[in-house]
Amino acid sequence: LEHMAFKGKKRPQGALEQEVESLGAHLNTYTTREQTAIYIKAQSKDLPKAVEILADVVQNCGLEDSQIEKERQVILREMQEIDNNLEEVVFDYLHATAYQGTSLGRTVIGPSMNAKKLTRADLVDYVNSHYKAPRMVLAAAGGINHKIDAVNAKTVSEICSKYLYDKCPAVAGVGPIEQIPDYNRIRSAMYWL
């Protein structure tokens, strides 16, 4: 899915890239053993547009059979590269040993048999069951003063209602945020104690 994320139904890949670039933003995705992240780095004034783009990427992922087959070949090549990278192999064995019987014990990219067998229906089922509000987090950071309201709940709710499936998002962190004292700096200044 990470490979298919930017090949949307509403915005073709070229149009998406051009739109992100026109904002001076950066759109990317990555997968770890614990999460898949789709993120955009943009100016704070472009928050509504950034959320719209993220919502489009998540909700309108183009899952055409021809693209799936093309990406399947890319993934199989990546798997070969990983198998030839001793550091990756060692970490995979380390995780398999340390986290036996859990999802953390599996490789990030999965077994090659999965990549060879995966169908469009499998991907659609996965998106429909995992790309839902209770399993997702929309977070915004940066471009803020040290003492402001963390989130304007009304603005976030309006943006989410307009662009995301979940019409009633949970909004966390509403209230004043104050800069926390840098205790490391204080501790360093008190080295003589």
Short mmCIF file of C-alpha atoms in Angstrom, two decimals, residues 80-143:
data_model
loop_
_atom_site.label_atom_id
_atom_site.label_comp_id
_atom_site.label_asym_id
_atom_site.label_seq_id
_atom_site.Cartn_x
_atom_site.Cartn_y
_atom_site.Cartn_z
CA GLN A 80 16.12 -9.34 -2.81
CA GLU A 81 18.11 -6.23 -1.86
CA ILE A 82 17.11 -6.62 1.79
CA ASP A 83 18.08 -10.31 1.75
CA ASN A 84 21.54 -9.27 0.52
CA ASN A 85 21.95 -6.63 3.24
CA LEU A 86 23.53 -8.35 6.24
CA GLU A 87 22.51 -5.60 8.66
CA GLU A 88 18.84 -5.96 7.66
CA VAL A 89 19.01 -9.75 7.92
CA VAL A 90 20.61 -9.59 11.39
CA PHE A 91 17.95 -7.18 12.66
CA ASP A 92 15.19 -9.37 11.21
CA TYR A 93 16.60 -12.41 13.05
CA LEU A 94 17.03 -10.34 16.21
CA HIS A 95 13.39 -9.22 16.09
CA ALA A 96 12.20 -12.74 15.25
CA THR A 97 14.00 -14.05 18.34
CA ALA A 98 13.15 -11.22 20.73
CA TYR A 99 9.49 -10.94 19.74
CA GLN A 100 8.57 -14.55 19.03
CA GLY A 101 4.90 -15.06 18.29
CA THR A 102 4.10 -11.35 17.88
CA SER A 103 3.83 -9.08 14.88
CA LEU A 104 7.06 -7.35 15.94
CA GLY A 105 8.88 -10.62 15.20
CA ARG A 106 7.99 -10.38 11.52
CA THR A 107 9.92 -8.52 8.85
CA VAL A 108 8.67 -5.09 7.80
CA ILE A 109 8.24 -6.09 4.17
CA GLY A 110 6.84 -9.56 4.89
CA PRO A 111 7.47 -12.90 3.21
CA SER A 112 7.90 -12.98 -0.57
CA MET A 113 5.00 -15.44 -0.86
CA ASN A 114 2.64 -12.70 0.34
CA ALA A 115 3.94 -10.25 -2.25
CA LYS A 116 3.54 -12.87 -4.98
CA LYS A 117 -0.04 -13.81 -4.02
CA LEU A 118 -1.50 -10.44 -2.97
CA THR A 119 -4.59 -9.41 -4.94
CA ARG A 120 -6.51 -6.19 -5.38
CA ALA A 121 -9.29 -7.63 -3.18
CA ASP A 122 -6.74 -8.28 -0.40
CA LEU A 123 -5.59 -4.66 -0.53
CA VAL A 124 -9.14 -3.28 -0.59
CA ASP A 125 -10.06 -5.45 2.42
CA TYR A 126 -6.97 -4.26 4.28
CA VAL A 127 -7.70 -0.58 3.58
CA ASN A 128 -11.35 -0.98 4.58
CA SER A 129 -10.50 -2.67 7.87
CA HIS A 130 -7.38 -0.74 8.91
CA TYR A 131 -7.58 2.76 7.41
CA LYS A 132 -10.35 3.89 9.76
CA ALA A 133 -10.54 6.58 12.42
CA PRO A 134 -10.02 4.35 15.49
CA ARG A 135 -6.77 3.05 13.96
CA MET A 136 -5.45 6.35 12.62
CA VAL A 137 -3.95 9.50 14.05
CA LEU A 138 -3.96 12.89 12.38
CA ALA A 139 -1.34 15.02 14.10
CA ALA A 140 -0.07 18.53 13.45
CA ALA A 141 3.08 20.04 14.90
CA GLY A 142 5.24 23.10 14.49
CA GLY A 143 4.67 26.70 13.53
#
